[in-house]
Short mmCIF file of C-alpha atoms in Angstrom, two decimals:
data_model
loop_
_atom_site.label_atom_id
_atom_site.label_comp_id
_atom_site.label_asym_id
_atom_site.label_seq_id
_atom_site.Cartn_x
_atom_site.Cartn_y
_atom_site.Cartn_z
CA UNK G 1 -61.78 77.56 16.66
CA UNK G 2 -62.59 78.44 13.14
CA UNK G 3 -65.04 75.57 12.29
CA UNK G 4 -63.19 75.91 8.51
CA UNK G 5 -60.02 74.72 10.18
CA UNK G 6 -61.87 71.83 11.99
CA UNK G 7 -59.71 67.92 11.59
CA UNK G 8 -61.70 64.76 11.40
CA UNK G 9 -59.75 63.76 14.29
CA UNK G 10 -60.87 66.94 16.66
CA UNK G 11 -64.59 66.12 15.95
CA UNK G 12 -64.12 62.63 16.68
CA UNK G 13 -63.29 63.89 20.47
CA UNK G 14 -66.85 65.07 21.26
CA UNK G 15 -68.89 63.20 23.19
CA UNK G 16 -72.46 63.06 21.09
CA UNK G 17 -75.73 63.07 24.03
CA UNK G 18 -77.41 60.36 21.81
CA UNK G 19 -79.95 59.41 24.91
CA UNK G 20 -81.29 62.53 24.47
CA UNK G 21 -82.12 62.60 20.72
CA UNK G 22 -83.73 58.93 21.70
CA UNK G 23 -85.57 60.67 23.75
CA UNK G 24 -86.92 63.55 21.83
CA UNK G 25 -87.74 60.42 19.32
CA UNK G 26 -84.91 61.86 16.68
CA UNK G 27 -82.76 58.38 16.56
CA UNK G 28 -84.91 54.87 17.39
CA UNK G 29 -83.76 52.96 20.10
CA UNK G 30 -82.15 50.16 17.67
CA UNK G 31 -80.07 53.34 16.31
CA UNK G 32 -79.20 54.37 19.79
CA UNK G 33 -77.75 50.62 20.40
CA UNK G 34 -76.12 50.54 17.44
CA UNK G 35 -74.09 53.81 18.13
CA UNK G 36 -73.94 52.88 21.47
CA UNK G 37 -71.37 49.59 20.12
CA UNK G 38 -69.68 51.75 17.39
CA UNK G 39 -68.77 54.87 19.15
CA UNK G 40 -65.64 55.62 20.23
CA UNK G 41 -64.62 51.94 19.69
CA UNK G 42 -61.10 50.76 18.55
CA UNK G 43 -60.66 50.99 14.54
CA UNK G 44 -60.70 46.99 14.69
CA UNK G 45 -64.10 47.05 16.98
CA UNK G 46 -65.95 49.19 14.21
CA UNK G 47 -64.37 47.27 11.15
CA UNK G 48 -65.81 44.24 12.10
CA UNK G 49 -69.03 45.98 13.30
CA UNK G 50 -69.37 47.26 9.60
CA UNK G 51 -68.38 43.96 7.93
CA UNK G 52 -71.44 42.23 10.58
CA UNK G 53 -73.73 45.18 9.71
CA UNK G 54 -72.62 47.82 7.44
CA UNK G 55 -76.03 48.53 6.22
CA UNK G 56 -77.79 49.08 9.01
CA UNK G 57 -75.24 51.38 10.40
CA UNK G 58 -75.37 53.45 6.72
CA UNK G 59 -78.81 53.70 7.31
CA UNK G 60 -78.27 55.30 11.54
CA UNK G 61 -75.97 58.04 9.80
CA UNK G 62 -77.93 59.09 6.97
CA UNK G 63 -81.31 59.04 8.96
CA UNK G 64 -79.45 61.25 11.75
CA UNK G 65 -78.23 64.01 8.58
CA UNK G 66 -81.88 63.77 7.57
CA UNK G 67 -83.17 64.72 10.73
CA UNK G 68 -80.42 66.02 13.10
CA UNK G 69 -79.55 69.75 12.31
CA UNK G 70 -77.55 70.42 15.26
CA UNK G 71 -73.81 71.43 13.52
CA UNK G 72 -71.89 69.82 16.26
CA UNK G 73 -73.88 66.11 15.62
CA UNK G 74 -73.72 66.65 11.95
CA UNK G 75 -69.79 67.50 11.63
CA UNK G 76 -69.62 64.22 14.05
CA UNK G 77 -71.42 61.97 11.83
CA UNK G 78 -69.84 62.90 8.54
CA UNK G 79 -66.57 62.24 10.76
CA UNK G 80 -67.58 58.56 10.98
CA UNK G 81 -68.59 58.19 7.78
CA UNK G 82 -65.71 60.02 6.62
CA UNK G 83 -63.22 57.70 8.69
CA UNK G 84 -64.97 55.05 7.49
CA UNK G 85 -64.71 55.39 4.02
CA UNK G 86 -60.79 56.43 4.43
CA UNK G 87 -60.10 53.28 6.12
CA UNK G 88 -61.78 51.47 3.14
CA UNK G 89 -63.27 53.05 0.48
CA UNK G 90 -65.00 49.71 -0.82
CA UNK G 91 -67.17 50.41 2.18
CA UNK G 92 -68.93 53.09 0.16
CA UNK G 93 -70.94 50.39 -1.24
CA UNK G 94 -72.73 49.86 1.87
CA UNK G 95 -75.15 52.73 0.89
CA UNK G 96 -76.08 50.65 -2.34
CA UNK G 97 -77.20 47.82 0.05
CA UNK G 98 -80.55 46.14 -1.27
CA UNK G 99 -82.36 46.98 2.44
CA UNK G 100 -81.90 50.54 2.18
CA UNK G 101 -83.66 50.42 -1.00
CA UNK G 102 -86.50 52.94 0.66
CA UNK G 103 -83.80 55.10 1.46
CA UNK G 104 -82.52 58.15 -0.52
CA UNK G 105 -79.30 57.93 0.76
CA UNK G 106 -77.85 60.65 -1.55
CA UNK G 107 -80.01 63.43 -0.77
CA UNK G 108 -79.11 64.70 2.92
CA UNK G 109 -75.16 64.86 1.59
CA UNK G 110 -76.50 66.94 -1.69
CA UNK G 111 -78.77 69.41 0.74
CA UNK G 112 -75.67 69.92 3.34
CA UNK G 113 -73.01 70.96 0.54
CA UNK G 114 -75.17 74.34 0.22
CA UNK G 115 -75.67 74.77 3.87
CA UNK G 116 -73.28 73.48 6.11
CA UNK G 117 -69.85 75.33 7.32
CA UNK G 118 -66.97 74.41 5.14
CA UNK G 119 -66.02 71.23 7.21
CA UNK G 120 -69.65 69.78 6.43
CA UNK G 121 -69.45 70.94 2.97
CA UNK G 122 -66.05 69.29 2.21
CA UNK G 123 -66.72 66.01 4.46
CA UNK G 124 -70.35 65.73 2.26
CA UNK G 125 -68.41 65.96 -1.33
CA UNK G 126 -66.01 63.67 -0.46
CA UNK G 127 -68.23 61.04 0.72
CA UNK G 128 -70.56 62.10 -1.96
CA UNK G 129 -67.88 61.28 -4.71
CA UNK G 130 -67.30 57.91 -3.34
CA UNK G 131 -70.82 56.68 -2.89
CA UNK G 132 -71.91 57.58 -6.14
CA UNK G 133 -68.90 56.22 -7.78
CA UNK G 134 -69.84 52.87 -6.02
CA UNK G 135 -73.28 52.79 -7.26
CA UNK G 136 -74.01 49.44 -9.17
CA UNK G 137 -73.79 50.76 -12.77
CA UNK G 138 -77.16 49.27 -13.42
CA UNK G 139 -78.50 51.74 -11.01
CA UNK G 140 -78.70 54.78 -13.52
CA UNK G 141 -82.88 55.57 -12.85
CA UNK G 142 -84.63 56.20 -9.71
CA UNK G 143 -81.93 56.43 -6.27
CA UNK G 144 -85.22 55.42 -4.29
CA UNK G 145 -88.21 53.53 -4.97
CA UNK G 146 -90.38 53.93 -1.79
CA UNK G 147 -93.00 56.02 -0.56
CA UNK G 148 -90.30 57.16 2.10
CA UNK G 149 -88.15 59.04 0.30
CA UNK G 150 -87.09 62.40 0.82
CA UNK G 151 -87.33 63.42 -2.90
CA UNK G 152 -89.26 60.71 -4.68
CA UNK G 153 -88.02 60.16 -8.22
CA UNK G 154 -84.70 61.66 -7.95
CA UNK G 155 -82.83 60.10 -10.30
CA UNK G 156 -78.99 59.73 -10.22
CA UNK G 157 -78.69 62.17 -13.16
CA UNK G 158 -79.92 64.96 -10.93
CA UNK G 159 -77.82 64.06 -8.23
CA UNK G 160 -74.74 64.26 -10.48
CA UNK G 161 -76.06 67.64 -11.66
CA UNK G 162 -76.38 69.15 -8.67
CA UNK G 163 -72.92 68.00 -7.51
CA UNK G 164 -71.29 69.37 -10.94
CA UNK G 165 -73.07 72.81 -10.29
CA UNK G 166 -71.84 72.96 -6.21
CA UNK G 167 -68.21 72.28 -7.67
CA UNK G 168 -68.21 75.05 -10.52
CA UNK G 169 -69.51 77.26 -7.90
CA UNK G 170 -66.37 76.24 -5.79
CA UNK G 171 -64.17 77.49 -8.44
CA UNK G 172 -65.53 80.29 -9.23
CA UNK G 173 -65.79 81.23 -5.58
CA UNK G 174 -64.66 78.77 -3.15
CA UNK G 175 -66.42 78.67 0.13
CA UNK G 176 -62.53 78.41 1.98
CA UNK G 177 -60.25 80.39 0.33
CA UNK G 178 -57.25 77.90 0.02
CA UNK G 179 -59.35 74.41 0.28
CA UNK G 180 -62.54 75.09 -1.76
CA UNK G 181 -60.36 74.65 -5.67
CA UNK G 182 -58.54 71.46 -4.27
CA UNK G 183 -61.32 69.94 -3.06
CA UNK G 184 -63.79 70.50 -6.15
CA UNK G 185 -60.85 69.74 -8.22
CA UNK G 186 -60.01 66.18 -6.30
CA UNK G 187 -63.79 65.49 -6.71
CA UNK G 188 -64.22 66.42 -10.52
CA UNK G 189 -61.01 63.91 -11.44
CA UNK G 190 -63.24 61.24 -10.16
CA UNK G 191 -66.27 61.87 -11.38
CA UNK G 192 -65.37 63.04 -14.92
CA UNK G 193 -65.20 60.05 -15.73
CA UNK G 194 -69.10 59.67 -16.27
CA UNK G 195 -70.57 60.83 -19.74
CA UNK G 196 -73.46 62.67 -17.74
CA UNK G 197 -70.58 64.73 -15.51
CA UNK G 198 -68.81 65.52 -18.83
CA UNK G 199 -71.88 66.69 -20.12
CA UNK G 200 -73.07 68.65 -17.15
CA UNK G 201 -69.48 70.11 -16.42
CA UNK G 202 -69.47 72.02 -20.30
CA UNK G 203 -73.13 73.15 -20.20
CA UNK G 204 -71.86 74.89 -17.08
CA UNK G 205 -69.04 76.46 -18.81
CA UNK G 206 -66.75 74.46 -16.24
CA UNK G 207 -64.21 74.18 -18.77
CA UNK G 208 -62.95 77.98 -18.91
CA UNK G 209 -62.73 77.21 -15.16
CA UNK G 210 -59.94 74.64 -15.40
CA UNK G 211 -57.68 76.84 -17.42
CA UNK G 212 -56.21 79.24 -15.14
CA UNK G 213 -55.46 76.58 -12.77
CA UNK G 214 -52.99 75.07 -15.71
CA UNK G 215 -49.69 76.31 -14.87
CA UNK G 216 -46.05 75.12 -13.77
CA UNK G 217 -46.22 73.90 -10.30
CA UNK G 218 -43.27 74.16 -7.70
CA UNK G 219 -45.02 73.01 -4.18
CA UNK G 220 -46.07 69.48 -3.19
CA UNK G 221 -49.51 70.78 -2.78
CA UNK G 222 -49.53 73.08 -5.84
CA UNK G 223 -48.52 69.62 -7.71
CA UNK G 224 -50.91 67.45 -6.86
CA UNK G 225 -53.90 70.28 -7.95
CA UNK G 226 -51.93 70.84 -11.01
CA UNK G 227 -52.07 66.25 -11.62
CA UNK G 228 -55.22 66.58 -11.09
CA UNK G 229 -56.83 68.86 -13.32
CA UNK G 230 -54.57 67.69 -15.67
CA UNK G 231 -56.19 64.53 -15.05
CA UNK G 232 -59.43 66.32 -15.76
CA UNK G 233 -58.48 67.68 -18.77
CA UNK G 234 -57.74 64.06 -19.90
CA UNK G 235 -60.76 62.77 -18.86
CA UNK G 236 -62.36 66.01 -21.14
CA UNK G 237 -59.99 65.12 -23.90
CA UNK G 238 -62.61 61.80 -24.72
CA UNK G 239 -65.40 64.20 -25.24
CA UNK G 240 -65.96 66.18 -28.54
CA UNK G 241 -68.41 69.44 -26.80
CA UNK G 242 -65.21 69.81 -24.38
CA UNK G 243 -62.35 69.12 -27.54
CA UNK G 244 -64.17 72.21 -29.06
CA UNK G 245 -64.09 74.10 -26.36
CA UNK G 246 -60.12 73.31 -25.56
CA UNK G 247 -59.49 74.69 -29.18
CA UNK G 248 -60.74 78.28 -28.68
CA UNK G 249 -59.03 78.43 -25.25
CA UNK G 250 -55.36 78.69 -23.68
CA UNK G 251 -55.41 75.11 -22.84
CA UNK G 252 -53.26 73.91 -25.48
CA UNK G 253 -49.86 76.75 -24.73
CA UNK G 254 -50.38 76.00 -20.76
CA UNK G 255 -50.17 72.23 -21.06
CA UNK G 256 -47.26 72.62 -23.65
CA UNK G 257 -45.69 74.73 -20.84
CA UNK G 258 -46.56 72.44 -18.14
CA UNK G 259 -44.69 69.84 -20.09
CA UNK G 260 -41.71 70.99 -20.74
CA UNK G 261 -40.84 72.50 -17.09
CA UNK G 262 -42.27 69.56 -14.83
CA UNK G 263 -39.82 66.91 -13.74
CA UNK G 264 -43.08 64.65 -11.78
CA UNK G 265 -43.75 61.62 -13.92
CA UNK G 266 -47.55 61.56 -13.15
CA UNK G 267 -48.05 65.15 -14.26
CA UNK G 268 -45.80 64.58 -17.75
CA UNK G 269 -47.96 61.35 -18.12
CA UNK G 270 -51.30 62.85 -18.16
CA UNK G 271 -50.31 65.62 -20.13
CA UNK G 272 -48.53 63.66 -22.87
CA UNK G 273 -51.80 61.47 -23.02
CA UNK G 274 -54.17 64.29 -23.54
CA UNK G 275 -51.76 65.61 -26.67
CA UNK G 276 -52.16 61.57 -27.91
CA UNK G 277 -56.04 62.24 -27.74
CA UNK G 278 -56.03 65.44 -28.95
CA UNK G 279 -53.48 65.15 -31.66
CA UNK G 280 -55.77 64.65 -34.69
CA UNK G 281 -58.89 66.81 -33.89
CA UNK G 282 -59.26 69.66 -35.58
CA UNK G 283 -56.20 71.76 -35.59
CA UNK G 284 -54.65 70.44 -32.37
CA UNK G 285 -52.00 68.61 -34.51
CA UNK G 286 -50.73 72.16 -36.59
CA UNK G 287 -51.16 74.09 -33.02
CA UNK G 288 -48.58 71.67 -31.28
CA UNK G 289 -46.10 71.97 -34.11
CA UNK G 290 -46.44 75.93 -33.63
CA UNK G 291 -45.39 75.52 -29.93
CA UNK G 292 -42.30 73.34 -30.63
CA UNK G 293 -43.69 70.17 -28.87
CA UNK G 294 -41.44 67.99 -31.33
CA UNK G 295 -38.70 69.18 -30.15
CA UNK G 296 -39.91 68.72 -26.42
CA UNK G 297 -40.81 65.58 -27.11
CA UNK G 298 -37.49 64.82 -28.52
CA UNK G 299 -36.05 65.74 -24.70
CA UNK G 300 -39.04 63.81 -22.94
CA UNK G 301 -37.79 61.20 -24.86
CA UNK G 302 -34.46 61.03 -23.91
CA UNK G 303 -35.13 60.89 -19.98
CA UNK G 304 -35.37 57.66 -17.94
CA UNK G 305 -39.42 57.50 -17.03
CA UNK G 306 -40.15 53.97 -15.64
CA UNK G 307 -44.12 54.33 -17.29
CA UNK G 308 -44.29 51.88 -20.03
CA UNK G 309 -47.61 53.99 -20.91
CA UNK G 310 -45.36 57.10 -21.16
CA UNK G 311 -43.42 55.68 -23.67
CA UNK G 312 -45.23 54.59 -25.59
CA UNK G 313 -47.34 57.72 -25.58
CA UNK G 314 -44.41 59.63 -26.72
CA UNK G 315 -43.67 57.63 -29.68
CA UNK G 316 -47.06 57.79 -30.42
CA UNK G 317 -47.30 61.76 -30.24
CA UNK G 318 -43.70 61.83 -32.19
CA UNK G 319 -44.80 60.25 -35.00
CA UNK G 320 -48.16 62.22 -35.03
CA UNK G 321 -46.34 65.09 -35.01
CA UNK G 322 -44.05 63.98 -37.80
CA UNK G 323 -47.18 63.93 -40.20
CA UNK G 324 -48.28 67.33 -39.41
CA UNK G 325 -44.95 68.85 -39.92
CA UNK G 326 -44.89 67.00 -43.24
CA UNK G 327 -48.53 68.06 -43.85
CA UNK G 328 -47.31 71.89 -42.92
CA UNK G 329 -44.63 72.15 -44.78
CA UNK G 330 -46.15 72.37 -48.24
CA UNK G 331 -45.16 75.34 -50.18
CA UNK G 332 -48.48 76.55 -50.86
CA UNK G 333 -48.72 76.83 -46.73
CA UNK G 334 -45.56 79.27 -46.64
CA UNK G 335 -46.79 81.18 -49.73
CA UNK G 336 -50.21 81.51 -48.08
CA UNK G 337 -48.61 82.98 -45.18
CA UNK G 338 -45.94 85.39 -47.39
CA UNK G 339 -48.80 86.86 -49.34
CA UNK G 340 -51.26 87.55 -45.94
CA UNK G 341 -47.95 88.55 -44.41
CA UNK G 342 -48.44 86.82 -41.35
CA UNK G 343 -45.04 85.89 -41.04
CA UNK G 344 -43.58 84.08 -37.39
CA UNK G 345 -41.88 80.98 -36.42
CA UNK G 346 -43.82 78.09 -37.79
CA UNK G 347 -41.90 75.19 -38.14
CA UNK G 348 -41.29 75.32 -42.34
CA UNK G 349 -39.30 78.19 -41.41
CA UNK G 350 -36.05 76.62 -39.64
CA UNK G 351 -36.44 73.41 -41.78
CA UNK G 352 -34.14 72.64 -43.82
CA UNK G 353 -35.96 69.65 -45.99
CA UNK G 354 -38.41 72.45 -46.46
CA UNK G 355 -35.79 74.98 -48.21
CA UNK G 356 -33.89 72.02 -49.73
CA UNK G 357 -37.35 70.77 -51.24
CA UNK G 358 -39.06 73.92 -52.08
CA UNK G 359 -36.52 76.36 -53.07
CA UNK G 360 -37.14 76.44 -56.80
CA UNK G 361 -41.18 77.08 -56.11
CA UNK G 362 -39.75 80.79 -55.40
CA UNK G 363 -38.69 81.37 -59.21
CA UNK G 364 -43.09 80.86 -59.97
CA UNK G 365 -44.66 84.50 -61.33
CA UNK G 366 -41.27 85.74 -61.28
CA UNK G 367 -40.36 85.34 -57.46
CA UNK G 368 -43.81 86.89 -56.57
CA UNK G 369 -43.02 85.03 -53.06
CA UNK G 370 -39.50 86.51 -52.81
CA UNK G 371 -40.62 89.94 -54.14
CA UNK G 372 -43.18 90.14 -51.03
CA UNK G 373 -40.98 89.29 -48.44
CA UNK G 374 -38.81 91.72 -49.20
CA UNK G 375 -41.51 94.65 -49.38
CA UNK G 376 -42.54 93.13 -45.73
CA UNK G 377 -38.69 94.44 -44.95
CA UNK G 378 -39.86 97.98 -46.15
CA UNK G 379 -43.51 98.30 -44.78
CA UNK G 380 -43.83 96.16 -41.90
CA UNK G 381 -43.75 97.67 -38.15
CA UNK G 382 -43.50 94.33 -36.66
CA UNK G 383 -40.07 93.13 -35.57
CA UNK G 384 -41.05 89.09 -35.53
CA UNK G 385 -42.35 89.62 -39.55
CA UNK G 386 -39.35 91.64 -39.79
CA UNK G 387 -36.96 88.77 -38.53
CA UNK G 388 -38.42 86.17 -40.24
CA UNK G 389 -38.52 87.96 -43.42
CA UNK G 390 -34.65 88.29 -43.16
CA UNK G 391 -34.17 84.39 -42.00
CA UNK G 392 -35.98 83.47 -44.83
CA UNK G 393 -34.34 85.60 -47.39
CA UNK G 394 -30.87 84.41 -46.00
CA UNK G 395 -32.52 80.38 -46.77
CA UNK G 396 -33.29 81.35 -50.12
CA UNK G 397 -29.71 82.62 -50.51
CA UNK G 398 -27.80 79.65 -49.15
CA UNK G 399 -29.92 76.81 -51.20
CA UNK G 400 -30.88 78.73 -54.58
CA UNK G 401 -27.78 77.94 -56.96
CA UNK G 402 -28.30 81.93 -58.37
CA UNK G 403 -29.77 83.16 -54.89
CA UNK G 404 -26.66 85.98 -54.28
CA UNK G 405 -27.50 87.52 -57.89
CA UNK G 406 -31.75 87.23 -57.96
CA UNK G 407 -31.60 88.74 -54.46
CA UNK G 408 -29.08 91.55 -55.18
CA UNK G 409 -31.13 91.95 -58.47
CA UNK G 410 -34.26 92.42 -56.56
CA UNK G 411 -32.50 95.63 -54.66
CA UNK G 412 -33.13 93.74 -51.28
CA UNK G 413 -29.46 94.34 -49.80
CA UNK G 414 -30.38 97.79 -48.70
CA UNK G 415 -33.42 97.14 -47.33
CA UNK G 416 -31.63 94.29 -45.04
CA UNK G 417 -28.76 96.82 -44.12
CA UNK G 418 -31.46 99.11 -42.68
CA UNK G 419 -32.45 96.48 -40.39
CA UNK G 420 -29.24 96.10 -39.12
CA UNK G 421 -29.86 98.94 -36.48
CA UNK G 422 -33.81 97.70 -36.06
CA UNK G 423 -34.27 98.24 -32.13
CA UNK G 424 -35.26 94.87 -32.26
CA UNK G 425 -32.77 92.19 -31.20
CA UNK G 426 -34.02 89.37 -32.80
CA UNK G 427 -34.62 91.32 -35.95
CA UNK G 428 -30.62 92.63 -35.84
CA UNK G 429 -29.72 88.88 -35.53
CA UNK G 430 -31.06 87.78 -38.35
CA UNK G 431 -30.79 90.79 -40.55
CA UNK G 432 -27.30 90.26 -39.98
CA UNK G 433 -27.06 86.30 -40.78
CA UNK G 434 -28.97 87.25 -44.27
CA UNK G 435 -25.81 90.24 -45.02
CA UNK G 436 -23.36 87.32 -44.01
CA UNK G 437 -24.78 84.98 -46.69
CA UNK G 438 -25.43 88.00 -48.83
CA UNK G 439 -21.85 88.72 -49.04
CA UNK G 440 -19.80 85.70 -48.43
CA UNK G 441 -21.66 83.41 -51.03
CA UNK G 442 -22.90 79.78 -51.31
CA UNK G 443 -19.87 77.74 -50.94
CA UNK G 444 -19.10 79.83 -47.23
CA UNK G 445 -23.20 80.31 -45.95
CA UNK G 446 -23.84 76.85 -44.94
CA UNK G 447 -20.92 77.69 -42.53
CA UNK G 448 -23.49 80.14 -41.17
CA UNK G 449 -25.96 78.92 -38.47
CA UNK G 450 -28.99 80.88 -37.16
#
């Protein structure tokens, strides 16, 4: 069998010689009585083994992956401890025990991540995770402090280092090619939540990594990696070095995309509460508005979710949102954007406050604005600038008392007729709507809807 494929449960089968590594003086004969009571006992006969002495038998199973390199024994161990730690993961605690102080309990996990087969390498992350989660947070400096350690002075710092660079190498090239992303990703949404991991995970460029792996889910499986690096992403949200990095990338349109097709609670939940963190850094805010999360969070809203946290994150991001529109939809914005002629759908556009408000800011340096848009119509090749151009110049014409006669004045209803037959469909559309108002007048264009 593929040892890649290998179950906890088919490695618990073997049956381990352990007389003979006693023998060759590789386990002590206290370790050799201690396994002999353990192994292949009932889960109730090693539970209360562990809760009589948990630290003693930490200490058999990490002296055996120090000094046992025999795969078979090594897959077996990190079985037990792995079955262990499933049944209760409080256990992991055990390897923080005060008597295995001399003990570097961290580093024979650390060494078999780079050298084992895929089943060592996935048992020693996991357990990995969990035991240095379960450290006693006063225990940031030295992981040993006697002579006997197997690399004196290693301090939990590097072991978190190392770890963050053996799960960036898993996503950039996964030792098993459908296991190796889950697994590093399942690890990382634990331990991102230490400042060191943060730091650690964006001086690897671990970020960019996340990215591709943002996208719509469908599967159970391809739900629960796309929670969890969510849930990463979260977790990176609290950290400014990451924030700037999430600005420059794709993050941002893949969540918004994420959001608006999943149905799961969990995965709507973690994504809503990264747009609460991210909402007023930097340009976050503007970018959201551009992608038409107010109006997603309108429908988000209007679903039953049973998360009280939900909620209230959504009325949190709505009125966030609110602001930036407001803060958006300043004239000066849209005349910036007329006069670079970067014309597209930003929100001002299809706003009606906006037109209602701002409509007689088109008369300044004798409709300069107006006069622009319509020499986009002439000289620009693309069709969104085109379209919006001829929304715009309809919006003018509906809310300016005079806007039938300045726009005819201008010369612009030729212009607009040519774009009538634009290959563009979304150009035709609107060119159209603006020849409707064009002709049929104030008092009938309201009639007229986009």
């Amino acid at each position: 069998m593929d040892r890649a494929e290998l179950s906890t449960e088919q490695v618990l089968k073997r049956d381990i010689p352990w007389e003979t590594y006693m023998t060759t003086k590789l386990i002590s004969g206290t370790g050799l009585q201690l396994l002999r009571r353990y192994d292949n006992r009932a889960e109730s006969v090693r539970a209360q083994l562990l809760d009589d002495d948990g630290p003693a038998y930490v200490q058999v199973f990490v002296n055996i992956l120090r000094d046992i390199f025999k795969e078979e024994t090594v897959e077996y161990v990190l079985a037990l401890i792995d079955e262990m730690l499933t049944a209760n993961p409080k256990r992991a605690r055990l390897f923080h025990d005060k008597s295995l102080a001399n003990e570097d309990t961290y580093e024979p996990f650390l060494r078999l991540l780079w050298k084992g087969n895929w089943f060592i390498q996935e048992k020693s992350c996991k357990i990995l995770a969990l035991i240095v989660s379960a450290r006693p947070k006063t225990q940031d400096g030295v992981v040993a402090n006697g002579e006997n350690s197997k690399k004196k002075g290693t301090t939990i710092n590097d072991v978190l280092k190392e770890l963050v660079e053996w799960l960036c190498t898993q996503l950039k090239k996964p030792s098993h090619p459908t296991c190796g992303i889950p697994t590093a990703i399942n690890c990382l949404a634990s331990l991102l939540k230490e400042p060191v991991v943060r730091s650690s995970f964006v001086q690897a460029d671990g970020v960019k990594l996340l990215i591709p792996l943002i996208t719509p889910a469908s599967t159970q499986q391809s739900i629960q990696l796309l929670y969890e690096t969510c849930l990463c992403v979260w977790l990176l949200s609290y950290y400014e070095p990451a924030i700037e990095y999430l600005a420059t990338s794709r993050a941002l349109p893949r969540l918004v995309d994420v959001v608006r097709s999943s149905t799961k609670e969990k995965v709507v939940r973690v994504v809503v509460l990264t747009f609460r963190n991210l909402l007023s850094k930097g340009t976050f805010g503007a970018q959201m508005v551009d992608l038409g999360l107010p109006q997603i969070v309108q429908s988000l809203k209007a679903q039953a979710w049973s998360d009280e946290d939900l909620l209230e994150a959504l009325n949190h991001l709505e009125d966030g949102l609110k602001d930036n529109i407001k803060k958006l939809s300043s004239f000066d914005k849209y005349k910036q954007e007329v006069l670079l002629g970067h014309l597209d759908w930003s929100p001002m556009h299809k706003d009606p406050l906006f037109w209602r408000d701002n409509v007689s800011c088109f008369e300044e340096n004798d409709f300069q604005v107006l006069r622009v848009l319509i020499t986009i119509m002439e000289t620009s090749s693309d069709p969104r600038a085109l379209a919006v151009a001829c929304f715009d110049l309809s919006q003018f014409i509906q809310h300016h008392p005079a806007g039938r006669v300045i726009v005819n004045d201008l010369k612009a209803k030729e212009r607009v007729m040519k774009l009538m037959n634009h290959d563009s469909a979304e150009v035709t559309k609107n060119a159209l709507l603006c020849i409707q108002r064009l002709f049929l007048g104030a008092k009938y264009a309201s009639f007229l809807q986009a």
